[in-house]
mmCIF file of C-alpha atoms in Angstrom:
data_model
loop_
_atom_site.group_PDB
_atom_site.id
_atom_site.type_symbol
_atom_site.label_atom_id
_atom_site.label_comp_id
_atom_site.label_asym_id
_atom_site.label_seq_id
_atom_site.Cartn_x
_atom_site.Cartn_y
_atom_site.Cartn_z
ATOM 1 C CA MET A 1 -4.747 -50.515 -6.850
ATOM 2 C CA GLY A 2 -3.605 -47.677 -9.089
ATOM 3 C CA HIS A 3 -2.111 -44.310 -8.315
ATOM 4 C CA ASN A 4 -5.504 -42.638 -8.759
ATOM 5 C CA SER A 5 -6.900 -44.090 -5.530
ATOM 6 C CA LEU A 6 -6.689 -43.239 -1.882
ATOM 7 C CA TRP A 7 -5.627 -46.050 0.436
ATOM 8 C CA GLN A 8 -6.213 -46.025 4.140
ATOM 9 C CA THR A 9 -5.857 -48.632 6.817
ATOM 10 C CA GLY A 10 -7.514 -47.924 10.129
ATOM 11 C CA PRO A 11 -6.484 -48.933 13.647
ATOM 12 C CA CYS A 12 -4.900 -52.343 13.978
ATOM 13 C CA ASP A 13 -7.222 -55.313 13.808
ATOM 14 C CA GLU A 14 -6.629 -58.453 15.835
ATOM 15 C CA HIS A 15 -3.931 -59.540 13.392
ATOM 16 C CA GLY A 16 -2.140 -56.181 13.566
ATOM 17 C CA LEU A 17 -2.705 -55.559 9.855
ATOM 18 C CA GLY A 18 -5.310 -52.804 10.095
ATOM 19 C CA ARG A 19 -8.631 -52.345 8.370
ATOM 20 C CA PHE A 20 -8.486 -51.372 4.714
ATOM 21 C CA HIS A 21 -10.571 -48.746 2.932
ATOM 22 C CA THR A 22 -10.524 -47.618 -0.681
ATOM 23 C CA PHE A 23 -11.810 -44.348 -2.074
ATOM 24 C CA GLY A 24 -12.707 -44.134 -5.771
ATOM 25 C CA ALA A 25 -11.124 -41.988 -8.415
ATOM 26 C CA LYS A 26 -13.857 -39.351 -8.001
ATOM 27 C CA ASP A 27 -12.983 -38.761 -4.355
ATOM 28 C CA VAL A 28 -11.674 -35.302 -3.518
ATOM 29 C CA TYR A 29 -8.388 -36.892 -2.414
ATOM 30 C CA ARG A 30 -8.063 -38.952 -5.587
ATOM 31 C CA TRP A 31 -4.440 -38.070 -6.253
ATOM 32 C CA ALA A 32 -3.211 -38.570 -2.724
ATOM 33 C CA VAL A 33 -2.122 -41.956 -1.452
ATOM 34 C CA PHE A 34 -2.837 -42.298 2.272
ATOM 35 C CA HIS A 35 -1.483 -45.098 4.397
ATOM 36 C CA VAL A 36 -2.710 -45.024 7.983
ATOM 37 C CA PHE A 37 -1.069 -47.712 10.100
ATOM 38 C CA GLY A 38 -1.357 -48.737 13.755
ATOM 39 C CA ALA A 39 1.905 -48.351 15.629
ATOM 40 C CA ASN A 40 1.940 -52.028 16.575
ATOM 41 C CA ARG A 41 2.598 -53.166 13.028
ATOM 42 C CA ALA A 42 6.115 -54.542 12.819
ATOM 43 C CA PRO A 43 8.369 -52.874 10.221
ATOM 44 C CA HIS A 44 9.159 -56.191 8.475
ATOM 45 C CA GLU A 45 5.558 -56.708 7.340
ATOM 46 C CA PRO A 46 4.788 -56.345 3.586
ATOM 47 C CA LEU A 47 4.348 -52.801 2.336
ATOM 48 C CA MET A 48 1.631 -51.543 0.034
ATOM 49 C CA PRO A 49 2.568 -50.093 -3.382
ATOM 50 C CA ARG A 50 3.731 -46.496 -3.257
ATOM 51 C CA PRO A 51 5.498 -43.930 -5.457
ATOM 52 C CA ASP A 52 9.241 -43.589 -4.862
ATOM 53 C CA ASN A 53 11.954 -41.057 -5.761
ATOM 54 C CA TRP A 54 10.640 -38.126 -3.744
ATOM 55 C CA PRO A 55 12.761 -34.995 -4.378
ATOM 56 C CA ARG A 56 12.545 -34.173 -0.674
ATOM 57 C CA THR A 57 11.160 -36.268 2.184
ATOM 58 C CA ILE A 58 9.917 -34.378 5.232
ATOM 59 C CA LEU A 59 8.231 -36.046 8.197
ATOM 60 C CA HIS A 60 6.156 -34.332 10.847
ATOM 61 C CA VAL A 61 5.949 -36.508 13.963
ATOM 62 C CA ASP A 62 3.340 -35.637 16.575
ATOM 63 C CA LEU A 63 3.078 -37.732 19.742
ATOM 64 C CA ASP A 64 -0.573 -38.487 20.434
ATOM 65 C CA ALA A 65 -2.115 -36.852 23.536
ATOM 66 C CA PHE A 66 1.447 -36.696 24.830
ATOM 67 C CA TYR A 67 1.054 -35.525 28.420
ATOM 68 C CA THR A 68 -1.816 -37.804 29.351
ATOM 69 C CA SER A 69 -0.357 -40.702 27.359
ATOM 70 C CA VAL A 70 2.800 -40.594 29.484
ATOM 71 C CA HIS A 71 0.679 -40.952 32.626
ATOM 72 C CA GLN A 72 -1.511 -43.662 31.119
ATOM 73 C CA ARG A 73 1.596 -45.559 30.037
ATOM 74 C CA ASP A 74 2.989 -45.533 33.562
ATOM 75 C CA ASP A 75 -0.252 -46.096 35.498
ATOM 76 C CA PRO A 76 -2.556 -48.875 34.205
ATOM 77 C CA LYS A 77 -5.436 -47.503 36.309
ATOM 78 C CA LEU A 78 -5.549 -44.433 34.068
ATOM 79 C CA ARG A 79 -5.939 -46.352 30.821
ATOM 80 C CA GLY A 80 -9.270 -46.238 29.057
ATOM 81 C CA ILE A 81 -10.737 -43.472 31.245
ATOM 82 C CA PRO A 82 -11.005 -39.674 30.810
ATOM 83 C CA VAL A 83 -7.772 -38.096 32.082
ATOM 84 C CA ALA A 84 -6.524 -34.503 32.124
ATOM 85 C CA VAL A 85 -3.216 -33.015 33.212
ATOM 86 C CA ALA A 86 -3.669 -29.820 35.239
ATOM 87 C CA GLY A 87 -2.534 -28.066 38.391
ATOM 88 C CA ARG A 88 -4.437 -28.111 41.671
ATOM 89 C CA SER A 89 -5.556 -24.500 41.853
ATOM 90 C CA ARG A 90 -9.154 -23.579 41.088
ATOM 91 C CA ARG A 91 -7.795 -21.312 38.355
ATOM 92 C CA ALA A 92 -5.836 -24.122 36.722
ATOM 93 C CA VAL A 93 -6.201 -24.827 33.017
ATOM 94 C CA VAL A 94 -6.004 -28.175 31.256
ATOM 95 C CA MET A 95 -2.487 -28.843 30.002
ATOM 96 C CA GLY A 96 -3.438 -32.019 28.147
ATOM 97 C CA ALA A 97 -6.457 -34.292 27.714
ATOM 98 C CA SER A 98 -6.672 -37.974 26.843
ATOM 99 C CA TYR A 99 -8.748 -39.045 23.877
ATOM 100 C CA GLU A 100 -11.301 -40.472 26.312
ATOM 101 C CA ALA A 101 -11.635 -36.994 27.853
ATOM 102 C CA ARG A 102 -11.748 -35.268 24.470
ATOM 103 C CA ALA A 103 -14.825 -37.327 23.621
ATOM 104 C CA TYR A 104 -16.618 -35.316 26.343
ATOM 105 C CA GLY A 105 -15.384 -31.986 25.006
ATOM 106 C CA VAL A 106 -12.354 -31.542 27.278
ATOM 107 C CA ARG A 107 -9.610 -29.607 25.483
ATOM 108 C CA SER A 108 -6.160 -28.207 26.231
ATOM 109 C CA ALA A 109 -6.179 -24.659 27.663
ATOM 110 C CA MET A 110 -9.757 -25.128 28.930
ATOM 111 C CA PRO A 111 -10.238 -23.906 32.513
ATOM 112 C CA LEU A 112 -10.226 -26.965 34.746
ATOM 113 C CA HIS A 113 -13.565 -26.097 36.365
ATOM 114 C CA GLU A 114 -15.181 -26.097 32.897
ATOM 115 C CA ALA A 115 -13.562 -29.438 32.089
ATOM 116 C CA MET A 116 -15.027 -30.906 35.286
ATOM 117 C CA GLN A 117 -18.447 -29.617 34.307
ATOM 118 C CA VAL A 118 -18.464 -31.264 30.875
ATOM 119 C CA CYS A 119 -16.856 -34.439 32.238
ATOM 120 C CA PRO A 120 -17.630 -34.941 35.959
ATOM 121 C CA GLN A 121 -15.812 -38.298 36.020
ATOM 122 C CA LEU A 122 -12.591 -36.683 34.770
ATOM 123 C CA THR A 123 -9.436 -37.884 36.551
ATOM 124 C CA VAL A 124 -6.946 -35.037 37.006
ATOM 125 C CA VAL A 125 -3.238 -35.751 37.377
ATOM 126 C CA GLN A 126 -0.469 -33.321 38.279
ATOM 127 C CA PRO A 127 2.024 -32.270 35.602
ATOM 128 C CA ASP A 128 5.355 -34.106 35.712
ATOM 129 C CA GLY A 129 7.812 -32.121 33.618
ATOM 130 C CA ALA A 130 10.762 -34.414 34.257
ATOM 131 C CA ARG A 131 8.840 -37.414 32.936
ATOM 132 C CA TYR A 132 7.723 -35.545 29.828
ATOM 133 C CA ARG A 133 11.246 -34.352 29.087
ATOM 134 C CA GLU A 134 12.665 -37.842 29.518
ATOM 135 C CA ALA A 135 10.109 -39.303 27.108
ATOM 136 C CA SER A 136 10.842 -36.513 24.620
ATOM 137 C CA ARG A 137 14.601 -37.072 24.886
ATOM 138 C CA THR A 138 14.190 -40.781 24.192
ATOM 139 C CA VAL A 139 12.015 -40.082 21.157
ATOM 140 C CA HIS A 140 14.620 -37.642 19.812
ATOM 141 C CA GLN A 141 17.287 -40.305 20.224
ATOM 142 C CA ILE A 142 15.180 -42.470 17.918
ATOM 143 C CA PHE A 143 14.909 -39.610 15.410
ATOM 144 C CA ARG A 144 18.689 -39.320 15.263
ATOM 145 C CA ARG A 145 18.949 -42.933 14.088
ATOM 146 C CA PHE A 146 17.283 -41.868 10.860
ATOM 147 C CA THR A 147 18.820 -38.470 10.141
ATOM 148 C CA SER A 148 21.472 -36.084 11.441
ATOM 149 C CA PRO A 149 20.730 -33.894 14.514
ATOM 150 C CA GLU A 150 20.727 -30.689 12.459
ATOM 151 C CA LEU A 151 17.868 -32.138 10.371
ATOM 152 C CA VAL A 152 15.644 -32.753 13.406
ATOM 153 C CA GLU A 153 13.716 -29.586 14.233
ATOM 154 C CA GLY A 154 11.933 -29.845 17.559
ATOM 155 C CA VAL A 155 8.792 -27.712 17.707
ATOM 156 C CA ALA A 156 7.719 -28.796 21.194
ATOM 157 C CA LEU A 157 8.363 -31.720 23.536
ATOM 158 C CA ASP A 158 5.839 -33.780 21.567
ATOM 159 C CA GLU A 159 6.379 -32.537 18.022
ATOM 160 C CA ALA A 160 9.219 -32.417 15.495
ATOM 161 C CA TYR A 161 10.069 -32.172 11.807
ATOM 162 C CA LEU A 162 12.607 -34.554 10.264
ATOM 163 C CA ASP A 163 14.288 -34.257 6.883
ATOM 164 C CA VAL A 164 15.050 -37.865 5.860
ATOM 165 C CA THR A 165 15.795 -37.128 2.191
ATOM 166 C CA ALA A 166 19.271 -38.670 2.498
ATOM 167 C CA ARG A 167 17.649 -42.031 3.271
ATOM 168 C CA THR A 168 15.159 -41.873 0.424
ATOM 169 C CA ARG A 169 17.001 -40.056 -2.373
ATOM 170 C CA HIS A 170 18.819 -43.077 -3.835
ATOM 171 C CA GLY A 171 16.048 -45.613 -3.463
ATOM 172 C CA THR A 172 17.583 -47.445 -0.514
ATOM 173 C CA SER A 173 14.430 -46.623 1.443
ATOM 174 C CA ASN A 174 11.255 -44.576 1.064
ATOM 175 C CA ALA A 175 9.029 -42.287 3.104
ATOM 176 C CA GLU A 176 6.672 -45.056 4.159
ATOM 177 C CA GLU A 177 9.392 -47.394 5.382
ATOM 178 C CA VAL A 178 11.197 -44.693 7.379
ATOM 179 C CA ALA A 179 7.984 -43.372 8.943
ATOM 180 C CA ARG A 180 6.761 -46.839 9.879
ATOM 181 C CA ARG A 181 10.060 -47.725 11.544
ATOM 182 C CA ILE A 182 10.043 -44.508 13.547
ATOM 183 C CA LYS A 183 6.473 -45.178 14.699
ATOM 184 C CA PHE A 184 7.302 -48.768 15.574
ATOM 185 C CA GLN A 185 10.397 -47.831 17.595
ATOM 186 C CA ILE A 186 8.575 -45.063 19.482
ATOM 187 C CA HIS A 187 5.835 -47.538 20.383
ATOM 188 C CA THR A 188 8.097 -50.409 21.431
ATOM 189 C CA GLU A 189 10.826 -48.386 23.175
ATOM 190 C CA VAL A 190 8.919 -45.434 24.655
ATOM 191 C CA GLY A 191 5.434 -46.923 24.978
ATOM 192 C CA LEU A 192 3.738 -44.053 23.131
ATOM 193 C CA THR A 193 2.006 -43.691 19.797
ATOM 194 C CA ALA A 194 2.734 -41.058 17.179
ATOM 195 C CA SER A 195 0.916 -39.667 14.182
ATOM 196 C CA VAL A 196 3.209 -39.023 11.228
ATOM 197 C CA GLY A 197 2.711 -36.972 8.090
ATOM 198 C CA ALA A 198 5.121 -37.512 5.194
ATOM 199 C CA ALA A 199 5.370 -35.075 2.287
ATOM 200 C CA THR A 200 7.821 -32.987 0.320
ATOM 201 C CA SER A 201 7.325 -29.936 2.561
ATOM 202 C CA LYS A 202 6.973 -29.062 6.237
ATOM 203 C CA LEU A 203 3.571 -27.458 5.693
ATOM 204 C CA VAL A 204 1.950 -30.466 4.026
ATOM 205 C CA ALA A 205 3.624 -32.955 6.384
ATOM 206 C CA LYS A 206 2.236 -31.084 9.405
ATOM 207 C CA VAL A 207 -1.280 -30.905 8.000
ATOM 208 C CA ALA A 208 -1.109 -34.582 7.021
ATOM 209 C CA SER A 209 -0.101 -35.745 10.495
ATOM 210 C CA GLY A 210 -3.249 -34.190 11.950
ATOM 211 C CA THR A 211 -5.793 -35.610 9.506
ATOM 212 C CA ARG A 212 -6.104 -39.157 10.849
ATOM 213 C CA LYS A 213 -5.014 -38.984 14.504
ATOM 214 C CA PRO A 214 -4.307 -40.880 16.621
ATOM 215 C CA ASP A 215 -1.617 -43.437 15.717
ATOM 216 C CA SER A 216 -1.612 -42.717 11.991
ATOM 217 C CA LEU A 217 0.670 -42.450 9.009
ATOM 218 C CA VAL A 218 -0.440 -40.250 6.115
ATOM 219 C CA LEU A 219 1.650 -40.030 2.954
ATOM 220 C CA VAL A 220 1.190 -37.195 0.454
ATOM 221 C CA PRO A 221 3.303 -38.030 -2.622
ATOM 222 C CA PRO A 222 4.952 -35.397 -4.833
ATOM 223 C CA GLY A 223 2.534 -33.614 -7.128
ATOM 224 C CA THR A 224 -0.515 -34.357 -4.959
ATOM 225 C CA GLU A 225 -0.074 -31.567 -2.419
ATOM 226 C CA ALA A 226 -2.624 -29.083 -3.778
ATOM 227 C CA ASP A 227 -5.317 -31.729 -4.240
ATOM 228 C CA PHE A 228 -4.680 -33.087 -0.760
ATOM 229 C CA LEU A 229 -5.066 -29.640 0.818
ATOM 230 C CA ALA A 230 -7.934 -28.376 -1.360
ATOM 231 C CA PRO A 231 -10.992 -29.690 0.583
ATOM 232 C CA LEU A 232 -9.607 -28.829 4.021
ATOM 233 C CA PRO A 233 -10.712 -25.725 5.973
ATOM 234 C CA ILE A 234 -8.311 -22.791 5.764
ATOM 235 C CA VAL A 235 -7.664 -22.995 9.504
ATOM 236 C CA VAL A 236 -5.315 -25.973 8.858
ATOM 237 C CA ILE A 237 -2.694 -23.609 7.419
ATOM 238 C CA PRO A 238 -0.122 -23.203 10.234
ATOM 239 C CA GLY A 239 0.213 -19.659 11.517
ATOM 240 C CA LEU A 240 -3.113 -18.451 10.145
ATOM 241 C CA GLY A 241 -4.479 -16.131 12.835
ATOM 242 C CA PRO A 242 -8.163 -15.730 13.780
ATOM 243 C CA LYS A 243 -8.391 -12.200 12.352
ATOM 244 C CA THR A 244 -7.012 -13.299 8.985
ATOM 245 C CA GLU A 245 -9.341 -16.290 9.031
ATOM 246 C CA GLU A 246 -12.299 -13.954 9.613
ATOM 247 C CA ARG A 247 -11.243 -11.738 6.700
ATOM 248 C CA LEU A 248 -10.882 -14.734 4.394
ATOM 249 C CA HIS A 249 -14.301 -15.997 5.443
ATOM 250 C CA ALA A 250 -15.754 -12.553 4.687
ATOM 251 C CA MET A 251 -14.273 -12.885 1.185
ATOM 252 C CA GLY A 252 -16.062 -16.213 0.788
ATOM 253 C CA LEU A 253 -12.889 -18.292 1.209
ATOM 254 C CA ARG A 254 -13.422 -21.207 3.570
ATOM 255 C CA THR A 255 -11.376 -24.034 2.080
ATOM 256 C CA VAL A 256 -7.693 -24.227 1.219
ATOM 257 C CA GLY A 257 -8.608 -24.951 -2.400
ATOM 258 C CA ALA A 258 -10.692 -21.786 -2.653
ATOM 259 C CA LEU A 259 -7.780 -19.761 -1.274
ATOM 260 C CA ALA A 260 -5.368 -21.434 -3.691
ATOM 261 C CA ALA A 261 -7.535 -20.564 -6.703
ATOM 262 C CA TYR A 262 -8.433 -16.998 -5.689
ATOM 263 C CA GLU A 263 -7.181 -14.068 -7.737
ATOM 264 C CA THR A 264 -3.755 -13.222 -6.323
ATOM 265 C CA GLN A 265 -4.008 -9.459 -6.874
ATOM 266 C CA ARG A 266 -7.261 -9.256 -4.916
ATOM 267 C CA LEU A 267 -5.705 -11.256 -2.071
ATOM 268 C CA VAL A 268 -2.752 -8.865 -1.913
ATOM 269 C CA GLN A 269 -5.107 -5.880 -1.914
ATOM 270 C CA ALA A 270 -7.030 -7.368 1.007
ATOM 271 C CA LEU A 271 -4.169 -8.825 3.059
ATOM 272 C CA GLY A 272 -0.998 -7.199 1.788
ATOM 273 C CA THR A 273 2.007 -9.330 0.888
ATOM 274 C CA ASN A 274 0.803 -11.946 3.377
ATOM 275 C CA GLY A 275 -1.991 -12.717 0.933
ATOM 276 C CA ALA A 276 0.448 -13.977 -1.687
ATOM 277 C CA VAL A 277 2.357 -15.971 0.932
ATOM 278 C CA LEU A 278 -0.818 -17.623 2.182
ATOM 279 C CA GLN A 279 -1.840 -18.503 -1.347
ATOM 280 C CA ARG A 280 1.488 -20.195 -2.056
ATOM 281 C CA LEU A 281 1.047 -22.255 1.097
ATOM 282 C CA ALA A 282 -2.519 -23.123 0.079
ATOM 283 C CA GLN A 283 -1.127 -24.412 -3.194
ATOM 284 C CA GLY A 284 1.267 -26.657 -1.282
ATOM 285 C CA ARG A 285 4.316 -24.603 -2.236
ATOM 286 C CA ASP A 286 6.623 -24.521 0.780
ATOM 287 C CA ARG A 287 10.399 -24.838 0.556
ATOM 288 C CA SER A 288 11.232 -23.875 4.145
ATOM 289 C CA PRO A 289 14.053 -26.104 5.418
ATOM 290 C CA VAL A 290 14.106 -28.347 8.454
ATOM 291 C CA ASP A 291 16.644 -26.638 10.697
ATOM 292 C CA GLY A 292 17.583 -28.314 13.947
ATOM 293 C CA SER A 293 20.593 -26.078 14.457
ATOM 294 C CA ARG A 294 18.474 -23.227 15.796
ATOM 295 C CA PRO A 295 17.440 -23.343 19.429
ATOM 296 C CA ALA A 296 13.897 -22.467 20.415
ATOM 297 C CA LYS A 297 13.230 -18.738 20.352
ATOM 298 C CA THR A 298 12.006 -18.668 23.947
ATOM 299 C CA ILE A 299 11.626 -20.894 26.984
ATOM 300 C CA SER A 300 9.010 -19.928 29.529
ATOM 301 C CA ALA A 301 6.921 -21.113 32.447
ATOM 302 C CA GLU A 302 4.117 -19.479 34.388
ATOM 303 C CA THR A 303 1.769 -20.123 37.259
ATOM 304 C CA THR A 304 -1.675 -18.789 38.131
ATOM 305 C CA PHE A 305 -2.306 -18.218 41.833
ATOM 306 C CA GLU A 306 -5.412 -19.679 43.426
ATOM 307 C CA ASN A 307 -5.882 -16.328 45.154
ATOM 308 C CA ASP A 308 -4.385 -13.029 44.015
ATOM 309 C CA VAL A 309 -0.992 -12.459 45.651
ATOM 310 C CA SER A 310 0.483 -9.151 46.786
ATOM 311 C CA ASP A 311 3.067 -10.483 49.275
ATOM 312 C CA ARG A 312 6.562 -9.912 47.889
ATOM 313 C CA GLY A 313 7.972 -13.000 49.582
ATOM 314 C CA GLN A 314 5.325 -15.229 48.021
ATOM 315 C CA LEU A 315 5.971 -13.700 44.594
ATOM 316 C CA GLU A 316 9.706 -14.321 44.916
ATOM 317 C CA SER A 317 9.047 -17.903 46.012
ATOM 318 C CA ALA A 318 7.007 -18.469 42.861
ATOM 319 C CA LEU A 319 9.714 -16.719 40.869
ATOM 320 C CA ARG A 320 12.315 -19.133 42.281
ATOM 321 C CA ASP A 321 10.245 -22.179 41.297
ATOM 322 C CA LEU A 322 9.659 -20.864 37.784
ATOM 323 C CA THR A 323 13.340 -19.987 37.391
ATOM 324 C CA ASP A 324 14.319 -23.523 38.362
ATOM 325 C CA ARG A 325 11.897 -24.924 35.761
ATOM 326 C CA VAL A 326 13.038 -22.774 32.836
ATOM 327 C CA THR A 327 16.714 -23.264 33.699
ATOM 328 C CA GLU A 328 16.260 -27.032 33.758
ATOM 329 C CA ARG A 329 14.690 -26.844 30.299
ATOM 330 C CA LEU A 330 17.517 -24.554 29.170
ATOM 331 C CA LYS A 331 20.114 -27.128 30.188
ATOM 332 C CA THR A 332 18.103 -29.975 28.712
ATOM 333 C CA ASP A 333 18.098 -28.177 25.362
ATOM 334 C CA GLY A 334 21.818 -27.403 25.645
ATOM 335 C CA VAL A 335 21.419 -23.650 25.184
ATOM 336 C CA ARG A 336 22.043 -20.445 27.118
ATOM 337 C CA ALA A 337 19.993 -17.249 27.421
ATOM 338 C CA ARG A 338 20.859 -13.568 27.120
ATOM 339 C CA THR A 339 17.524 -12.131 28.198
ATOM 340 C CA VAL A 340 15.319 -12.908 31.198
ATOM 341 C CA TYR A 341 11.805 -11.506 31.356
ATOM 342 C CA VAL A 342 9.037 -11.579 33.931
ATOM 343 C CA LYS A 343 5.346 -11.393 33.037
ATOM 344 C CA LEU A 344 2.642 -10.425 35.522
ATOM 345 C CA LYS A 345 -1.100 -10.540 35.061
ATOM 346 C CA LEU A 346 -3.074 -8.241 37.362
ATOM 347 C CA PRO A 347 -6.613 -8.917 38.646
ATOM 348 C CA ASP A 348 -8.050 -6.712 35.861
ATOM 349 C CA PHE A 349 -6.193 -9.002 33.377
ATOM 350 C CA ARG A 350 -3.766 -6.251 32.423
ATOM 351 C CA LEU A 351 -0.327 -7.632 31.567
ATOM 352 C CA VAL A 352 2.925 -6.111 32.830
ATOM 353 C CA SER A 353 6.203 -7.383 31.397
ATOM 354 C CA ARG A 354 9.787 -6.357 32.150
ATOM 355 C CA GLN A 355 13.098 -7.824 31.009
ATOM 356 C CA VAL A 356 16.775 -7.797 31.884
ATOM 357 C CA SER A 357 19.441 -8.529 29.258
ATOM 358 C CA ARG A 358 23.050 -9.644 29.710
ATOM 359 C CA THR A 359 26.088 -9.087 27.546
ATOM 360 C CA SER A 360 26.877 -12.814 27.594
ATOM 361 C CA PRO A 361 24.468 -15.790 27.598
ATOM 362 C CA THR A 362 24.138 -17.949 30.719
ATOM 363 C CA ASP A 363 22.558 -21.143 31.984
ATOM 364 C CA ASP A 364 23.392 -20.516 35.645
ATOM 365 C CA VAL A 365 20.261 -20.763 37.765
ATOM 366 C CA GLU A 366 21.352 -18.166 40.354
ATOM 367 C CA THR A 367 22.312 -15.644 37.669
ATOM 368 C CA ILE A 368 18.957 -16.141 35.974
ATOM 369 C CA PHE A 369 17.069 -15.836 39.279
ATOM 370 C CA ARG A 370 18.827 -12.555 40.126
ATOM 371 C CA ALA A 371 17.911 -11.198 36.689
ATOM 372 C CA ALA A 372 14.294 -12.328 37.132
ATOM 373 C CA ARG A 373 14.119 -10.685 40.542
ATOM 374 C CA SER A 374 15.508 -7.478 39.049
ATOM 375 C CA ALA A 375 12.859 -7.617 36.300
ATOM 376 C CA LEU A 376 10.203 -8.076 38.976
ATOM 377 C CA GLU A 377 11.457 -4.970 40.768
ATOM 378 C CA LYS A 378 11.364 -3.013 37.492
ATOM 379 C CA SER A 379 7.697 -3.907 37.070
ATOM 380 C CA HIS A 380 6.813 -1.476 39.923
ATOM 381 C CA VAL A 381 3.759 -3.482 40.942
ATOM 382 C CA GLU A 382 4.893 -3.029 44.561
ATOM 383 C CA SER A 383 1.958 -3.974 46.803
ATOM 384 C CA ARG A 384 -0.518 -4.514 43.969
ATOM 385 C CA ALA A 385 -2.108 -7.965 43.752
ATOM 386 C CA VAL A 386 -0.915 -10.359 41.060
ATOM 387 C CA ARG A 387 -3.050 -13.053 39.449
ATOM 388 C CA LEU A 388 -0.335 -14.769 37.379
ATOM 389 C CA ILE A 389 3.454 -14.684 37.234
ATOM 390 C CA GLY A 390 5.673 -16.033 34.499
ATOM 391 C CA VAL A 391 9.397 -16.226 33.743
ATOM 392 C CA GLY A 392 10.789 -16.424 30.228
ATOM 393 C CA LEU A 393 14.191 -16.727 28.589
ATOM 394 C CA SER A 394 15.053 -15.423 25.124
ATOM 395 C CA GLY A 395 18.133 -14.654 23.090
ATOM 396 C CA LEU A 396 18.927 -18.366 23.243
ATOM 397 C CA GLU A 397 22.256 -19.527 21.871
ATOM 398 C CA HIS A 398 24.158 -22.772 21.604
ATOM 399 C CA PRO A 399 27.493 -22.608 23.473
ATOM 400 C CA GLU A 400 30.648 -22.256 21.429
ATOM 401 C CA PRO A 401 32.212 -25.620 20.478
ATOM 402 C CA ASP A 402 35.068 -25.355 22.974
ATOM 403 C CA LEU A 403 32.516 -24.950 25.772
ATOM 404 C CA GLN A 404 30.804 -28.208 24.784
ATOM 405 C CA LEU A 405 33.826 -30.418 25.385
ATOM 406 C CA THR A 406 32.696 -31.220 28.907
ATOM 407 C CA LEU A 407 29.649 -32.989 27.459
ATOM 408 C CA PHE A 408 31.951 -35.676 26.109
ATOM 409 C CA ASP A 409 34.374 -36.070 28.989
#
């Protein structure tokens, strides 16, 4: 099979080798080589031909249906049936949906009562943050076997970029081998599946990981990026907002390829400098680095009350619970926060947000709770009813090196 074909293997067959499909040279993806493997394939099995010597090798790893998959892994009764993760309140929203539930139209962020309407047999399980964090930590330990910690950029508990160029630059390994081993180790050690996109940029790797989910591996070799992206809808470009999407649609631009080929000056006139940036991304031109040295910009948690709450004691009780949750995440990530903010949503859906900043960062739960309580007081909602309350931390910093010594005692 030559370089001008697209290769894809589907989910594992009974021999674990996967089903094999070939697309001809006239296919829209003709210059992209796709390998889509099941996670159960052992890394020692023969590899298909592939181009080597990538100038940069970036992986985007996305754990499939992460929240529900953790529950299905741990409870055999949940396997093969529609499952959603959500709170108990009648105002709860779906935090995650299994692929069985998605087949009925259940989606993340959907109000739970709507999810129950489209899928009456839906099984709802309570969120278990500690279990999710433990699974995520174990997966990140696997990542660090393949590259240095500063080249693992966590986007969320279930998603990360890895720069593995050091492993592929000198021909000792290649993108396919590294990605397959990561998938195999996640499956055998954590009991989860992951979809992986491999490319020379973060943008293309992220798009690739989402094209054949679940349990897939999609490789986009150097020089094929623009052709790979061209037939896809413009919404696949990360960070493209709905308003910009509407404006592009009004200009007749619906695919990434159309955006890539559009006259640059007209794009800039319509969208400002963002137009030129979007076009470069549409052309597959993205040199942004994988940077695991930066902590997340914010850490937050919120809760929606089943009935609107005006009692100050009940609000502070919820504030305490949320503070405990964000502080636990803060310590898990090994960072400290300078700013604590509280968000309130009123019955008319108006948002009120207040913050308190410190001169020095902290990860002390009592200090953070006092700051959150002070922010609540500054909101001046007094006896007004509250529909939702949230606590967030920003100004996140890694401790100075001398403060980290206790981690290794």
